[in-house]
PDB file of C-alpha atoms in Angstrom:
ATOM      1  CA  UNK A   1     -14.324  -8.625  -5.506  1.00 42.00           C
ATOM      2  CA  UNK A   2     -17.862  -8.558  -4.187  1.00 41.00           C
ATOM      3  CA  UNK A   3     -20.726  -6.880  -6.065  1.00 38.00           C
ATOM      4  CA  UNK A   4     -21.494  -4.733  -3.017  1.00 37.00           C
ATOM      5  CA  UNK A   5     -17.976  -3.384  -3.022  1.00 33.00           C
ATOM      6  CA  UNK A   6     -18.241  -2.635  -6.744  1.00 35.00           C
ATOM      7  CA  UNK A   7     -21.480  -0.730  -6.166  1.00 31.00           C
ATOM      8  CA  UNK A   8     -19.714   1.416  -3.582  1.00 32.00           C
ATOM      9  CA  UNK A   9     -17.061   2.493  -6.070  1.00 32.00           C
ATOM     10  CA  UNK A  10     -17.506   6.149  -7.035  1.00 31.00           C
ATOM     11  CA  UNK A  11     -14.530   6.166  -9.350  1.00 30.00           C
ATOM     12  CA  UNK A  12     -12.833   3.931 -11.887  1.00 28.00           C
ATOM     13  CA  UNK A  13     -10.380   1.463 -10.346  1.00 35.00           C
ATOM     14  CA  UNK A  14      -6.644   1.791 -10.787  1.00 36.00           C
ATOM     15  CA  UNK A  15      -4.780  -1.234 -12.076  1.00 37.00           C
ATOM     16  CA  UNK A  16      -2.151  -2.662  -9.723  1.00 37.00           C
ATOM     17  CA  UNK A  17       0.003  -4.889 -11.928  1.00 33.00           C
ATOM     18  CA  UNK A  18       2.307  -7.399 -10.295  1.00 28.00           C
ATOM     19  CA  UNK A  19       5.843  -7.968 -11.495  1.00 28.00           C
ATOM     20  CA  UNK A  20       4.721 -11.119 -13.302  1.00 28.00           C
ATOM     21  CA  UNK A  21       2.050  -9.243 -15.206  1.00 29.00           C
ATOM     22  CA  UNK A  22      -0.822 -10.217 -12.944  1.00 29.00           C
ATOM     23  CA  UNK A  23      -3.299  -7.498 -12.027  1.00 31.00           C
ATOM     24  CA  UNK A  24      -5.560  -6.283  -9.290  1.00 34.00           C
ATOM     25  CA  UNK A  25      -7.934  -3.339  -9.251  1.00 32.00           C
ATOM     26  CA  UNK A  26      -7.873  -0.663  -6.589  1.00 34.00           C
ATOM     27  CA  UNK A  27     -10.151   2.310  -6.282  1.00 35.00           C
ATOM     28  CA  UNK A  28      -8.743   5.824  -6.190  1.00 39.00           C
ATOM     29  CA  UNK A  29     -10.302   8.573  -4.094  1.00 39.00           C
ATOM     30  CA  UNK A  30      -9.157  11.466  -1.942  1.00 38.00           C
ATOM     31  CA  UNK A  31     -12.043  13.123  -0.080  1.00 34.00           C
ATOM     32  CA  UNK A  32     -14.827  13.241  -2.678  1.00 32.00           C
ATOM     33  CA  UNK A  33     -13.531  15.404  -5.470  1.00 37.00           C
ATOM     34  CA  UNK A  34     -12.452  13.019  -8.238  1.00 39.00           C
ATOM     35  CA  UNK A  35     -14.279  12.571 -11.507  1.00 31.00           C
ATOM     36  CA  UNK A  36     -14.226   9.135 -13.152  1.00 29.00           C
ATOM     37  CA  UNK A  37     -10.856   8.370 -14.711  1.00 29.00           C
ATOM     38  CA  UNK A  38      -9.991   5.969 -17.482  1.00 32.00           C
ATOM     39  CA  UNK A  39      -8.633   2.593 -16.513  1.00 32.00           C
ATOM     40  CA  UNK A  40      -5.153   1.923 -17.796  1.00 30.00           C
ATOM     41  CA  UNK A  41      -3.014  -1.170 -18.009  1.00 34.00           C
ATOM     42  CA  UNK A  42       0.789  -1.175 -18.072  1.00 37.00           C
ATOM     43  CA  UNK A  43       3.711  -3.224 -16.848  1.00 42.00           C
ATOM     44  CA  UNK A  44       5.121  -1.763 -13.677  1.00 42.00           C
ATOM     45  CA  UNK A  45       8.574  -3.135 -14.385  1.00 45.00           C
ATOM     46  CA  UNK A  46      10.309  -2.203 -17.624  1.00 42.00           C
ATOM     47  CA  UNK A  47      13.525  -3.343 -19.206  1.00 42.00           C
ATOM     48  CA  UNK A  48      15.972  -0.644 -18.166  1.00 43.00           C
ATOM     49  CA  UNK A  49      18.888  -1.913 -20.240  1.00 41.00           C
ATOM     50  CA  UNK A  50      18.239   0.451 -23.140  1.00 46.00           C
ATOM     51  CA  UNK A  51      18.088   3.655 -21.126  1.00 52.00           C
ATOM     52  CA  UNK A  52      19.566   4.742 -17.802  1.00 67.00           C
ATOM     53  CA  UNK A  53      17.996   6.410 -16.010  1.00 77.00           C
ATOM     54  CA  UNK A  54      14.525   5.426 -17.135  1.00 89.00           C
ATOM     55  CA  UNK A  55      12.476   8.362 -18.413  1.00 92.00           C
ATOM     56  CA  UNK A  56       8.921   8.692 -19.628  1.00 93.00           C
ATOM     57  CA  UNK A  57       5.879  10.927 -19.545  1.00 96.00           C
ATOM     58  CA  UNK A  58       3.658  10.759 -16.481  1.00 96.00           C
ATOM     59  CA  UNK A  59      -0.041  10.161 -16.997  1.00 95.00           C
ATOM     60  CA  UNK A  60      -2.833  11.927 -15.126  1.00 96.00           C
ATOM     61  CA  UNK A  61      -3.558   8.566 -13.477  1.00 94.00           C
ATOM     62  CA  UNK A  62      -0.441   6.475 -13.190  1.00 94.00           C
ATOM     63  CA  UNK A  63       1.359   3.801 -11.204  1.00 92.00           C
ATOM     64  CA  UNK A  64       5.085   3.064 -11.208  1.00 92.00           C
ATOM     65  CA  UNK A  65       7.387   0.723  -9.387  1.00 89.00           C
ATOM     66  CA  UNK A  66      10.781   1.681 -10.728  1.00 88.00           C
ATOM     67  CA  UNK A  67      13.192   4.583 -10.277  1.00 94.00           C
ATOM     68  CA  UNK A  68      13.459   7.155 -13.020  1.00 95.00           C
ATOM     69  CA  UNK A  69      12.554  10.631 -14.179  1.00 96.00           C
ATOM     70  CA  UNK A  70       8.932  11.370 -15.020  1.00 97.00           C
ATOM     71  CA  UNK A  71       7.434  14.454 -16.641  1.00 97.00           C
ATOM     72  CA  UNK A  72       3.817  15.537 -16.669  1.00 98.00           C
ATOM     73  CA  UNK A  73       2.730  18.154 -19.212  1.00 97.00           C
ATOM     74  CA  UNK A  74      -0.925  19.115 -19.400  1.00 97.00           C
ATOM     75  CA  UNK A  75      -2.472  19.038 -22.875  1.00 95.00           C
ATOM     76  CA  UNK A  76      -5.750  20.319 -21.432  1.00 96.00           C
ATOM     77  CA  UNK A  77      -6.969  21.196 -17.929  1.00 96.00           C
ATOM     78  CA  UNK A  78      -6.290  18.139 -15.737  1.00 96.00           C
ATOM     79  CA  UNK A  79      -8.155  18.547 -12.478  1.00 95.00           C
ATOM     80  CA  UNK A  80      -8.115  15.168 -10.733  1.00 93.00           C
ATOM     81  CA  UNK A  81      -4.777  13.418 -11.129  1.00 96.00           C
ATOM     82  CA  UNK A  82      -2.787  10.997  -8.979  1.00 95.00           C
ATOM     83  CA  UNK A  83       0.419   9.026  -9.449  1.00 96.00           C
ATOM     84  CA  UNK A  84       1.092   6.006  -7.236  1.00 96.00           C
ATOM     85  CA  UNK A  85       4.632   4.799  -6.540  1.00 96.00           C
ATOM     86  CA  UNK A  86       5.558   1.437  -5.051  1.00 95.00           C
ATOM     87  CA  UNK A  87       8.998   0.009  -4.295  1.00 95.00           C
ATOM     88  CA  UNK A  88      10.289  -3.300  -3.054  1.00 95.00           C
ATOM     89  CA  UNK A  89       9.289  -4.139   0.538  1.00 96.00           C
ATOM     90  CA  UNK A  90      12.772  -3.191   1.825  1.00 96.00           C
ATOM     91  CA  UNK A  91      12.850   0.239   0.167  1.00 97.00           C
ATOM     92  CA  UNK A  92      12.025   3.852   0.916  1.00 97.00           C
ATOM     93  CA  UNK A  93      10.861   6.075  -1.962  1.00 97.00           C
ATOM     94  CA  UNK A  94      12.254   9.569  -2.511  1.00 97.00           C
ATOM     95  CA  UNK A  95      10.412  12.039  -4.749  1.00 97.00           C
ATOM     96  CA  UNK A  96      12.614  14.900  -5.976  1.00 97.00           C
ATOM     97  CA  UNK A  97      11.285  18.007  -7.742  1.00 96.00           C
ATOM     98  CA  UNK A  98      13.439  18.717 -10.806  1.00 96.00           C
ATOM     99  CA  UNK A  99      11.224  21.338 -12.421  1.00 96.00           C
ATOM    100  CA  UNK A 100       7.790  22.670 -11.501  1.00 96.00           C
ATOM    101  CA  UNK A 101       5.696  25.016 -13.632  1.00 96.00           C
ATOM    102  CA  UNK A 102       2.205  25.300 -12.136  1.00 97.00           C
ATOM    103  CA  UNK A 103      -0.032  28.209 -11.190  1.00 97.00           C
ATOM    104  CA  UNK A 104      -0.709  27.896  -7.470  1.00 96.00           C
ATOM    105  CA  UNK A 105      -2.639  31.181  -7.433  1.00 95.00           C
ATOM    106  CA  UNK A 106      -4.818  29.918 -10.274  1.00 95.00           C
ATOM    107  CA  UNK A 107      -5.891  26.778  -8.430  1.00 96.00           C
ATOM    108  CA  UNK A 108      -3.150  24.338  -9.446  1.00 97.00           C
ATOM    109  CA  UNK A 109      -1.598  22.107  -6.790  1.00 97.00           C
ATOM    110  CA  UNK A 110       1.089  19.460  -6.391  1.00 97.00           C
ATOM    111  CA  UNK A 111       1.051  17.388  -3.203  1.00 96.00           C
ATOM    112  CA  UNK A 112       3.070  14.397  -2.068  1.00 97.00           C
ATOM    113  CA  UNK A 113       1.394  11.976   0.347  1.00 97.00           C
ATOM    114  CA  UNK A 114       3.446   9.664   2.551  1.00 97.00           C
ATOM    115  CA  UNK A 115       1.616   6.427   1.769  1.00 97.00           C
ATOM    116  CA  UNK A 116      -1.410   5.671  -0.384  1.00 96.00           C
ATOM    117  CA  UNK A 117      -5.018   6.831  -0.299  1.00 92.00           C
ATOM    118  CA  UNK A 118      -7.496   4.544  -2.042  1.00 83.00           C
ATOM    119  CA  UNK A 119     -11.244   4.945  -1.777  1.00 80.00           C
ATOM    120  CA  UNK A 120     -10.699   7.477   0.987  1.00 85.00           C
ATOM    121  CA  UNK A 121      -8.728   4.939   3.071  1.00 92.00           C
ATOM    122  CA  UNK A 122      -5.069   5.338   3.986  1.00 95.00           C
ATOM    123  CA  UNK A 123      -2.132   2.978   4.076  1.00 97.00           C
ATOM    124  CA  UNK A 124      -0.440   2.922   6.483  1.00 96.00           C
ATOM    125  CA  UNK A 125      -3.387   3.617   8.751  1.00 95.00           C
ATOM    126  CA  UNK A 126      -3.271   6.503  11.202  1.00 93.00           C
ATOM    127  CA  UNK A 127      -2.641   3.965  13.965  1.00 91.00           C
ATOM    128  CA  UNK A 128       0.419   2.538  12.225  1.00 93.00           C
ATOM    129  CA  UNK A 129       2.074   5.643  10.751  1.00 93.00           C
ATOM    130  CA  UNK A 130       4.524   7.688  12.846  1.00 89.00           C
ATOM    131  CA  UNK A 131       3.106  11.022  11.622  1.00 92.00           C
ATOM    132  CA  UNK A 132      -0.409  12.505  11.980  1.00 92.00           C
ATOM    133  CA  UNK A 133      -2.356  12.568   8.727  1.00 91.00           C
ATOM    134  CA  UNK A 134      -1.938  16.276   7.966  1.00 91.00           C
ATOM    135  CA  UNK A 135       1.851  16.047   8.322  1.00 93.00           C
ATOM    136  CA  UNK A 136       1.937  13.236   5.788  1.00 95.00           C
ATOM    137  CA  UNK A 137       1.109  15.779   3.053  1.00 95.00           C
ATOM    138  CA  UNK A 138       3.794  17.974   1.508  1.00 95.00           C
ATOM    139  CA  UNK A 139       2.216  20.788  -0.524  1.00 95.00           C
ATOM    140  CA  UNK A 140       4.461  22.359  -3.165  1.00 95.00           C
ATOM    141  CA  UNK A 141       2.322  25.497  -3.214  1.00 95.00           C
ATOM    142  CA  UNK A 142       3.129  26.020   0.468  1.00 93.00           C
ATOM    143  CA  UNK A 143       6.776  24.906   0.619  1.00 89.00           C
ATOM    144  CA  UNK A 144       7.968  25.584  -2.936  1.00 88.00           C
ATOM    145  CA  UNK A 145      11.438  24.275  -3.714  1.00 86.00           C
ATOM    146  CA  UNK A 146      12.653  24.823  -0.165  1.00 87.00           C
ATOM    147  CA  UNK A 147      11.787  21.166   0.362  1.00 88.00           C
ATOM    148  CA  UNK A 148      12.902  19.730  -2.925  1.00 92.00           C
ATOM    149  CA  UNK A 149      13.067  16.051  -1.895  1.00 95.00           C
ATOM    150  CA  UNK A 150      10.475  14.093   0.104  1.00 96.00           C
ATOM    151  CA  UNK A 151      11.172  10.573   1.363  1.00 97.00           C
ATOM    152  CA  UNK A 152       8.423   8.131   2.244  1.00 97.00           C
ATOM    153  CA  UNK A 153       8.233   6.187   5.502  1.00 96.00           C
ATOM    154  CA  UNK A 154       7.552   2.891   3.672  1.00 97.00           C
ATOM    155  CA  UNK A 155       7.598   1.359   0.196  1.00 97.00           C
ATOM    156  CA  UNK A 156       4.637   3.365  -1.135  1.00 97.00           C
ATOM    157  CA  UNK A 157       4.031   7.052  -1.795  1.00 97.00           C
ATOM    158  CA  UNK A 158       1.833   9.087  -4.120  1.00 97.00           C
ATOM    159  CA  UNK A 159       1.447  12.480  -5.753  1.00 97.00           C
ATOM    160  CA  UNK A 160      -1.815  14.395  -6.173  1.00 94.00           C
ATOM    161  CA  UNK A 161      -1.814  17.174  -8.742  1.00 97.00           C
ATOM    162  CA  UNK A 162      -4.039  19.600 -10.648  1.00 97.00           C
ATOM    163  CA  UNK A 163      -2.885  21.634 -13.655  1.00 98.00           C
ATOM    164  CA  UNK A 164      -5.246  23.985 -15.476  1.00 97.00           C
ATOM    165  CA  UNK A 165      -3.095  25.575 -18.187  1.00 96.00           C
ATOM    166  CA  UNK A 166      -2.019  23.441 -21.166  1.00 97.00           C
ATOM    167  CA  UNK A 167       1.755  23.305 -21.382  1.00 96.00           C
ATOM    168  CA  UNK A 168       2.280  23.584 -17.630  1.00 97.00           C
ATOM    169  CA  UNK A 169       3.406  20.667 -15.517  1.00 97.00           C
ATOM    170  CA  UNK A 170       6.393  19.284 -13.640  1.00 97.00           C
ATOM    171  CA  UNK A 171       9.292  16.850 -13.731  1.00 98.00           C
ATOM    172  CA  UNK A 172      10.140  14.597 -10.798  1.00 97.00           C
ATOM    173  CA  UNK A 173      12.839  12.008 -10.175  1.00 97.00           C
ATOM    174  CA  UNK A 174      12.023   8.868  -8.201  1.00 96.00           C
ATOM    175  CA  UNK A 175      14.810   7.159  -6.256  1.00 96.00           C
ATOM    176  CA  UNK A 176      14.791   4.309  -3.747  1.00 96.00           C
ATOM    177  CA  UNK A 177      16.907   3.745  -0.643  1.00 96.00           C
ATOM    178  CA  UNK A 178      17.318   0.598   1.468  1.00 96.00           C
ATOM    179  CA  UNK A 179      15.113   0.199   4.519  1.00 95.00           C
ATOM    180  CA  UNK A 180      16.804  -2.143   6.994  1.00 91.00           C
ATOM    181  CA  UNK A 181      13.676  -2.679   9.104  1.00 91.00           C
ATOM    182  CA  UNK A 182      10.622  -2.203   6.878  1.00 95.00           C
ATOM    183  CA  UNK A 183       7.573  -1.651   9.037  1.00 94.00           C
ATOM    184  CA  UNK A 184       4.630  -1.012   6.715  1.00 96.00           C
ATOM    185  CA  UNK A 185       4.566  -2.691   3.304  1.00 97.00           C
ATOM    186  CA  UNK A 186       2.218  -3.185   0.376  1.00 96.00           C
ATOM    187  CA  UNK A 187       3.205  -6.275  -1.574  1.00 95.00           C
ATOM    188  CA  UNK A 188       3.763  -5.897  -5.308  1.00 92.00           C
ATOM    189  CA  UNK A 189       2.998  -9.559  -5.886  1.00 92.00           C
ATOM    190  CA  UNK A 190       0.184 -11.971  -4.966  1.00 92.00           C
ATOM    191  CA  UNK A 191       2.664 -14.516  -3.615  1.00 94.00           C
ATOM    192  CA  UNK A 192       5.934 -14.400  -1.751  1.00 95.00           C
ATOM    193  CA  UNK A 193       7.770 -14.795   1.541  1.00 96.00           C
ATOM    194  CA  UNK A 194       8.625 -12.091   4.049  1.00 96.00           C
ATOM    195  CA  UNK A 195      10.068 -11.644   7.523  1.00 95.00           C
ATOM    196  CA  UNK A 196       8.765  -8.720   9.564  1.00 94.00           C
ATOM    197  CA  UNK A 197      11.122  -7.676  12.365  1.00 93.00           C
ATOM    198  CA  UNK A 198      10.408  -5.008  14.984  1.00 90.00           C
ATOM    199  CA  UNK A 199      13.475  -4.541  17.234  1.00 89.00           C
ATOM    200  CA  UNK A 200      12.714  -2.850  20.552  1.00 86.00           C
ATOM    201  CA  UNK A 201      10.371  -0.311  18.976  1.00 85.00           C
ATOM    202  CA  UNK A 202       6.948   0.693  20.253  1.00 87.00           C
ATOM    203  CA  UNK A 203       5.073   0.669  16.971  1.00 88.00           C
ATOM    204  CA  UNK A 204       2.579  -1.248  14.863  1.00 92.00           C
ATOM    205  CA  UNK A 205       3.632  -2.656  11.497  1.00 95.00           C
ATOM    206  CA  UNK A 206       1.387  -3.979   8.717  1.00 96.00           C
ATOM    207  CA  UNK A 207       2.168  -6.083   5.645  1.00 97.00           C
ATOM    208  CA  UNK A 208      -0.678  -5.694   3.150  1.00 97.00           C
ATOM    209  CA  UNK A 209      -1.483  -8.147   0.340  1.00 96.00           C
ATOM    210  CA  UNK A 210      -4.201  -6.854  -1.973  1.00 91.00           C
ATOM    211  CA  UNK A 211      -5.410 -10.302  -2.982  1.00 91.00           C
ATOM    212  CA  UNK A 212      -7.339 -13.170  -1.362  1.00 93.00           C
ATOM    213  CA  UNK A 213      -4.506 -15.350  -0.089  1.00 94.00           C
ATOM    214  CA  UNK A 214      -3.446 -18.363   1.902  1.00 94.00           C
ATOM    215  CA  UNK A 215      -0.939 -17.308   4.567  1.00 94.00           C
ATOM    216  CA  UNK A 216       1.402 -19.741   6.311  1.00 93.00           C
ATOM    217  CA  UNK A 217       3.212 -18.593   9.449  1.00 91.00           C
ATOM    218  CA  UNK A 218       6.483 -20.550   9.535  1.00 87.00           C
ATOM    219  CA  UNK A 219       8.278 -18.725  12.345  1.00 86.00           C
ATOM    220  CA  UNK A 220       7.084 -16.522  15.180  1.00 87.00           C
ATOM    221  CA  UNK A 221       9.335 -14.986  17.825  1.00 85.00           C
ATOM    222  CA  UNK A 222       7.792 -12.646  20.369  1.00 83.00           C
ATOM    223  CA  UNK A 223       9.103 -11.321  23.647  1.00 71.00           C
ATOM    224  CA  UNK A 224       7.047 -13.742  25.704  1.00 55.00           C
ATOM    225  CA  UNK A 225       4.699 -16.319  24.175  1.00 51.00           C
ATOM    226  CA  UNK A 226       4.156 -17.897  20.782  1.00 45.00           C
ATOM    227  CA  UNK A 227       1.069 -19.258  19.136  1.00 47.00           C
ATOM    228  CA  UNK A 228      -2.169 -19.013  17.258  1.00 53.00           C
ATOM    229  CA  UNK A 229      -5.761 -18.798  18.391  1.00 50.00           C
ATOM    230  CA  UNK A 230      -8.864 -17.789  16.524  1.00 49.00           C
ATOM    231  CA  UNK A 231     -10.182 -14.489  17.744  1.00 50.00           C
ATOM    232  CA  UNK A 232     -13.103 -14.725  20.168  1.00 46.00           C
ATOM    233  CA  UNK A 233     -15.482 -11.908  21.128  1.00 40.00           C
ATOM    234  CA  UNK A 234     -14.140 -11.569  24.676  1.00 42.00           C
ATOM    235  CA  UNK A 235     -10.636 -12.935  24.188  1.00 55.00           C
ATOM    236  CA  UNK A 236      -7.511 -12.214  22.257  1.00 62.00           C
ATOM    237  CA  UNK A 237      -3.886 -11.202  22.565  1.00 74.00           C
ATOM    238  CA  UNK A 238      -4.363  -7.495  23.194  1.00 63.00           C
ATOM    239  CA  UNK A 239      -3.391  -7.783  26.834  1.00 64.00           C
ATOM    240  CA  UNK A 240      -0.001  -9.331  26.044  1.00 67.00           C
ATOM    241  CA  UNK A 241       1.439  -6.148  24.550  1.00 78.00           C
ATOM    242  CA  UNK A 242       3.270  -8.018  21.753  1.00 86.00           C
ATOM    243  CA  UNK A 243       1.326 -10.065  19.216  1.00 90.00           C
ATOM    244  CA  UNK A 244       0.594 -10.610  15.539  1.00 90.00           C
ATOM    245  CA  UNK A 245      -2.889 -10.468  14.075  1.00 92.00           C
ATOM    246  CA  UNK A 246      -4.304 -11.486  10.705  1.00 94.00           C
ATOM    247  CA  UNK A 247      -6.819  -9.062   9.217  1.00 94.00           C
ATOM    248  CA  UNK A 248      -9.130  -9.151   6.223  1.00 94.00           C
ATOM    249  CA  UNK A 249     -11.308  -6.607   4.460  1.00 92.00           C
ATOM    250  CA  UNK A 250     -12.359  -4.939   1.226  1.00 89.00           C
ATOM    251  CA  UNK A 251     -10.561  -1.639   1.760  1.00 89.00           C
ATOM    252  CA  UNK A 252      -6.978  -0.552   2.320  1.00 92.00           C
ATOM    253  CA  UNK A 253      -6.871   0.721   5.909  1.00 95.00           C
ATOM    254  CA  UNK A 254      -5.873  -2.069   8.357  1.00 95.00           C
ATOM    255  CA  UNK A 255      -7.601  -0.282  11.239  1.00 94.00           C
ATOM    256  CA  UNK A 256     -10.936  -0.723   9.424  1.00 94.00           C
ATOM    257  CA  UNK A 257     -10.481  -4.451   8.724  1.00 94.00           C
ATOM    258  CA  UNK A 258     -11.892  -7.435  10.532  1.00 93.00           C
ATOM    259  CA  UNK A 259      -9.448  -9.153  12.959  1.00 92.00           C
ATOM    260  CA  UNK A 260      -9.490 -12.835  12.014  1.00 91.00           C
ATOM    261  CA  UNK A 261      -6.792 -14.396  14.172  1.00 89.00           C
ATOM    262  CA  UNK A 262      -4.351 -13.545  16.956  1.00 86.00           C
ATOM    263  CA  UNK A 263      -0.893 -15.068  17.222  1.00 82.00           C
ATOM    264  CA  UNK A 264       0.532 -15.127  20.737  1.00 79.00           C
ATOM    265  CA  UNK A 265      -0.016 -18.607  22.217  1.00 60.00           C
ATOM    266  CA  UNK A 266       2.029 -21.795  21.789  1.00 48.00           C
ATOM    267  CA  UNK A 267       1.418 -24.015  18.775  1.00 55.00           C
ATOM    268  CA  UNK A 268       3.312 -26.842  17.100  1.00 53.00           C
ATOM    269  CA  UNK A 269       4.382 -26.590  13.483  1.00 64.00           C
ATOM    270  CA  UNK A 270       3.371 -23.978  10.908  1.00 81.00           C
ATOM    271  CA  UNK A 271       0.015 -22.230  11.126  1.00 84.00           C
ATOM    272  CA  UNK A 272      -1.934 -21.604   7.947  1.00 87.00           C
ATOM    273  CA  UNK A 273      -5.069 -19.630   7.192  1.00 90.00           C
ATOM    274  CA  UNK A 274      -6.985 -18.817   4.035  1.00 91.00           C
ATOM    275  CA  UNK A 275      -8.255 -15.235   3.939  1.00 92.00           C
ATOM    276  CA  UNK A 276     -10.856 -14.832   1.204  1.00 90.00           C
ATOM    277  CA  UNK A 277     -10.957 -11.029   1.422  1.00 91.00           C
ATOM    278  CA  UNK A 278      -9.903  -8.555  -1.235  1.00 90.00           C
ATOM    279  CA  UNK A 279      -7.129  -7.427   1.109  1.00 93.00           C
ATOM    280  CA  UNK A 280      -5.246  -9.490   3.696  1.00 95.00           C
ATOM    281  CA  UNK A 281      -2.898  -8.003   6.294  1.00 96.00           C
ATOM    282  CA  UNK A 282      -0.308  -9.431   8.676  1.00 96.00           C
ATOM    283  CA  UNK A 283      -0.012  -6.857  11.468  1.00 95.00           C
ATOM    284  CA  UNK A 284       2.461  -6.869  14.330  1.00 93.00           C
ATOM    285  CA  UNK A 285       1.802  -4.915  17.511  1.00 91.00           C
ATOM    286  CA  UNK A 286       4.945  -4.293  19.579  1.00 89.00           C
ATOM    287  CA  UNK A 287       5.379  -2.823  23.047  1.00 86.00           C
ATOM    288  CA  UNK A 288       8.999  -1.856  22.399  1.00 83.00           C
ATOM    289  CA  UNK A 289      10.304  -4.150  25.131  1.00 87.00           C
ATOM    290  CA  UNK A 290      11.348  -7.034  22.888  1.00 85.00           C
ATOM    291  CA  UNK A 291      12.612  -8.063  19.470  1.00 87.00           C
ATOM    292  CA  UNK A 292       9.575  -9.407  17.623  1.00 89.00           C
ATOM    293  CA  UNK A 293       9.790 -11.399  14.407  1.00 90.00           C
ATOM    294  CA  UNK A 294       7.329 -13.201  12.176  1.00 91.00           C
ATOM    295  CA  UNK A 295       8.101 -15.060   8.944  1.00 92.00           C
ATOM    296  CA  UNK A 296       5.275 -15.959   6.589  1.00 94.00           C
ATOM    297  CA  UNK A 297       4.574 -17.171   3.084  1.00 95.00           C
ATOM    298  CA  UNK A 298       1.542 -16.181   1.045  1.00 96.00           C
ATOM    299  CA  UNK A 299      -0.056 -17.139  -2.240  1.00 95.00           C
ATOM    300  CA  UNK A 300      -3.137 -15.976  -4.078  1.00 94.00           C
ATOM    301  CA  UNK A 301      -6.164 -18.218  -3.712  1.00 92.00           C
ATOM    302  CA  UNK A 302      -7.415 -19.965  -6.817  1.00 87.00           C
ATOM    303  CA  UNK A 303     -11.007 -19.264  -7.947  1.00 84.00           C
ATOM    304  CA  UNK A 304     -12.160 -22.717  -6.837  1.00 79.00           C
ATOM    305  CA  UNK A 305     -10.713 -22.081  -3.375  1.00 81.00           C
ATOM    306  CA  UNK A 306     -12.742 -18.918  -3.056  1.00 78.00           C
ATOM    307  CA  UNK A 307     -15.877 -20.890  -3.827  1.00 69.00           C
ATOM    308  CA  UNK A 308     -15.144 -23.814  -1.523  1.00 57.00           C
ATOM    309  CA  UNK A 309     -13.091 -22.365   1.339  1.00 52.00           C
ATOM    310  CA  UNK A 310     -13.380 -24.689   4.308  1.00 47.00           C
ATOM    311  CA  UNK A 311     -11.377 -25.825   7.319  1.00 49.00           C
ATOM    312  CA  UNK A 312      -9.015 -23.337   8.913  1.00 50.00           C
ATOM    313  CA  UNK A 313     -10.364 -20.297   7.095  1.00 49.00           C
ATOM    314  CA  UNK A 314     -12.770 -17.465   7.791  1.00 47.00           C
ATOM    315  CA  UNK A 315     -14.702 -16.978   4.532  1.00 47.00           C
ATOM    316  CA  UNK A 316     -17.995 -15.720   5.945  1.00 52.00           C
ATOM    317  CA  UNK A 317     -16.934 -12.156   6.674  1.00 57.00           C
ATOM    318  CA  UNK A 318     -15.679 -11.446   3.183  1.00 67.00           C
ATOM    319  CA  UNK A 319     -17.804 -13.821   1.114  1.00 50.00           C
ATOM    320  CA  UNK A 320     -21.173 -13.180   2.727  1.00 33.00           C
ATOM    321  CA  UNK A 321     -21.765 -10.228   0.404  1.00 33.00           C
ATOM    322  CA  UNK A 322     -21.213 -12.253  -2.789  1.00 28.00           C
TER     323      UNK A 322
END
């Protein structure tokens, strides 16, 4: 991560731990109201054999990637708290209120956000999410228990909360449901393989990898053409209506990232690109007239690759600030 990006951080970074125990730091911010929070480190996946369902206390700043029941109880006024939830790529997340004891009139709140907000940036972006930003929030103090369960539109969701009175808090249950056609995904791991399919739907779908990675496109099926070309100032695939683009940046919102390559023209064999940014995104734009599919593999770049990226890569945009 570049020094300039670190200098821009107003808050302590949250630890995103991969299933294999690897980690990545992400900044947490909604608007500009958070005080610095302590960094924590924990395995996202736990052995569930001993206890079903999994239960534990929820921290003021927390991240979880497994179903279970989680209880937050304030031991002192907790004013700037957030819990991040992430499922498998092919899962929706449902947050169910079991018990809530907060003082809405006294300034407490409990809000679910459909997606993630990190450093003031959203995933999915406003361009890629089916709902406007304000409708992605569900405020307990406004809806109460009339809306007891909230399901995400993708494999990530989060809860913002503030509790002033010690002893107050809430209990929530996290469940996951299968998503047959995942559209927007944050990867739990720095390496893997995924197929993004958009069947006759007019929507944009992003697969986000919060690591510098090498991406190899092994299969591309669009409604018209196939291929890869590096993005040029006055050229690109935008006019085709259906295409895939590779993006890179230091934040979370794909709409604020640098387009690095378009995929819509014929090419022979697999196409590979190294993206030396803190965040890499494979994004499919679909007109709704065709079945579009892209299969890709990705792996985290080694430190020496970040220092010596050459060939079919675009290191300048992300590494120029080192």
